[in-house]
Structures are given as structure tokens and as C-alpha cells.
Amino acid sequence: MANLLTYCAGDPLQPIALIRTPFPDKFSIPRQPGLAPSVTARIEFTGDFDHLASIQGIEQHSHLWLLFEFNQHRDHGWRERVRPPRLGGNKSMGVFATRSPFRPNNIGLSVVKLVEVVREPEVALVVAGADLLDQTPIMDIKPYVPYVDCLPDARSEFAQAKPAPLSVHFTDQARLQLSEHQQLRPELGAVLVEVLSQDPRPAYHASKNPDKRYASRLYDLDVHWHVRDQQLWVTAITGDHD
């Protein structure tokens, strides 16, 4: 009990950085890291943590662990039982048996690939494969160490492998719009395919409302799409100034 009281009386946790990602809202964010490897994000250090000394040697690691705050869930409370999308949203499990954001302390963990170390004018890290909302607070960064972090005998019975992806297709109109927007963002086509092939629909929509039309917000774009016969069709890609 003494240790617990000491911890509670100490300084509160504070973010060391914010991450800038293409995901301004939660819909369409990949449900796990690494599923959209073409998605790059920028970790921008803040306040007292914006110093080169704090990241010296970080380029010796190919991947990093990010500890972050599910900051949009601060006021939602935690749930003892949740319904993982991987189980179709129909079966509940204990929150500590899942990666649900509805946790007592709103802390998440994600592994990303280190792409670039930016040293000036501000200290920043460019990473790939992030599954985080834009401007998510980063609480800590630790190196991914393969010989201890990669466990070949590990198992997860309800998530043994990543789900089979949907095939992604573009209408003629959407393909023309994609070509226009790729002049500014050459990676856009790959990002769209990787993100949308994961089927961002809520699990219960796939069976109860198969004809529903959707719009995903990526960067400053609205991507309109629907699923037909297990094929995802992008019908329009519009920007704020279109």
C-alpha cells in the first residue's frame, strides 16, 4: 500500500510528444499497428522533451514501442466487458483480455517502424504503420528489441492471424480524383488500399446493413465507398476545396 500511495502522490503523467497521422477521426483507423505500412506519421516532441539528447542513438533501432493515451476516451469511463470487433461485435470479453480503448487508465501500446530521425528545426521522428488518431498524446517511447519482444511461441486464440482483406476497386471517377490528389500525396493510392482493405465497417454492419454507404476522412479528404460482394468500391475522393 505504501508504494501505491507514493505513486499516487507523485507527479502526474505528462505527454512527451504528439503524433501527426492521416486519421483526423477514429473511423477507418487500422485496428492494429502495421496493417497499413504505407501510412507515415510524425512524432513531434513537446516542451522540455524537444531535445536531441533524448533520442541520441534511437536510429540503431528499426522499430519502436509507443505508449500513448486514448485521449478521446477520458470522459467515457472504462468497461469491465467489451465486444471486440474481431469477434464480430457479438461476443463480450473482459477488457484486460482485449486491446479495447475503454480501459481504466486509457493507456495504449503500439509498435511502429522508424523511418527517419528529424533533428532540425525541431526534434521529430517519422514512423510507419501507426494506428493512432491524429494528435494523440505520446506518453513514452521505447525501442523494440527483437530477441525479447518477438516470441515465436506466443498465441492468441481469437486473433491468430490478421483478417482476410477486402479487394479494393475504384470507379472511373474515383480513379481520376485519386490521380489528381496523388500529385500532392504520391502515397495516397497505397494508403487507401491498405486502410480500406481492412474493412473499417463496424462488425455488425457487415451482416445487418450490407448496402450502407460510408465516408472515411483521411488527411483532408473525404473518401466515399461501399462494399458489394466482398469487394470494396471507392466511388469518390473529395477535398475541402473541391
PDB file of N, CA and C in Angstrom, residues 3 49 53-54 74 99 114 142 156 173 184 211 233:
ATOM      1  N   ASN A   3       3.734   1.747  -1.448  1.00  0.00           N
ATOM      2  CA  ASN A   3       4.200   2.029  -2.792  1.00  0.00           C
ATOM      3  C   ASN A   3       3.102   2.663  -3.639  1.00  0.00           C
ATOM      4  N   PHE A  49      10.858  18.118 -23.648  1.00  0.00           N
ATOM      5  CA  PHE A  49      11.317  16.877 -24.285  1.00  0.00           C
ATOM      6  C   PHE A  49      11.819  17.108 -25.706  1.00  0.00           C
ATOM      7  N   ALA A  53      19.282  15.281 -27.277  1.00  0.00           N
ATOM      8  CA  ALA A  53      19.914  14.341 -26.358  1.00  0.00           C
ATOM      9  C   ALA A  53      18.980  13.193 -25.985  1.00  0.00           C
ATOM     10  N   SER A  54      17.678  13.455 -25.973  1.00  0.00           N
ATOM     11  CA  SER A  54      16.734  12.427 -25.519  1.00  0.00           C
ATOM     12  C   SER A  54      16.537  11.321 -26.538  1.00  0.00           C
ATOM     13  N   ARG A  74     -11.234   9.845 -22.317  1.00  0.00           N
ATOM     14  CA  ARG A  74     -11.023  10.302 -20.942  1.00  0.00           C
ATOM     15  C   ARG A  74     -12.332  10.366 -20.156  1.00  0.00           C
ATOM     16  N   ARG A  99      -7.643  -5.423 -26.584  1.00  0.00           N
ATOM     17  CA  ARG A  99      -6.933  -4.153 -26.761  1.00  0.00           C
ATOM     18  C   ARG A  99      -7.915  -2.989 -26.857  1.00  0.00           C
ATOM     19  N   LEU A 114      10.563   2.794 -37.490  1.00  0.00           N
ATOM     20  CA  LEU A 114      11.250   4.088 -37.537  1.00  0.00           C
ATOM     21  C   LEU A 114      11.752   4.331 -38.958  1.00  0.00           C
ATOM     22  N   LYS A 142       9.876   3.524 -26.433  1.00  0.00           N
ATOM     23  CA  LYS A 142      10.894   2.543 -26.058  1.00  0.00           C
ATOM     24  C   LYS A 142      11.304   1.761 -27.304  1.00  0.00           C
ATOM     25  N   SER A 156      -2.591 -16.329 -29.647  1.00  0.00           N
ATOM     26  CA  SER A 156      -3.783 -15.538 -29.353  1.00  0.00           C
ATOM     27  C   SER A 156      -4.931 -16.252 -30.046  1.00  0.00           C
ATOM     28  N   GLN A 173     -14.549   7.644 -61.902  1.00  0.00           N
ATOM     29  CA  GLN A 173     -14.499   8.976 -61.293  1.00  0.00           C
ATOM     30  C   GLN A 173     -13.501   9.013 -60.148  1.00  0.00           C
ATOM     31  N   LEU A 184      -0.129  15.720 -54.965  1.00  0.00           N
ATOM     32  CA  LEU A 184       0.336  16.260 -53.687  1.00  0.00           C
ATOM     33  C   LEU A 184       0.797  15.154 -52.748  1.00  0.00           C
ATOM     34  N   ASP A 211     -25.701  -2.800 -47.530  1.00  0.00           N
ATOM     35  CA  ASP A 211     -25.761  -1.821 -48.627  1.00  0.00           C
ATOM     36  C   ASP A 211     -25.429  -0.400 -48.181  1.00  0.00           C
ATOM     37  N   TRP A 233     -15.673  -0.784 -53.069  1.00  0.00           N
ATOM     38  CA  TRP A 233     -15.608   0.143 -54.196  1.00  0.00           C
ATOM     39  C   TRP A 233     -15.518   1.578 -53.699  1.00  0.00           C
TER      40      TRP A 233
END
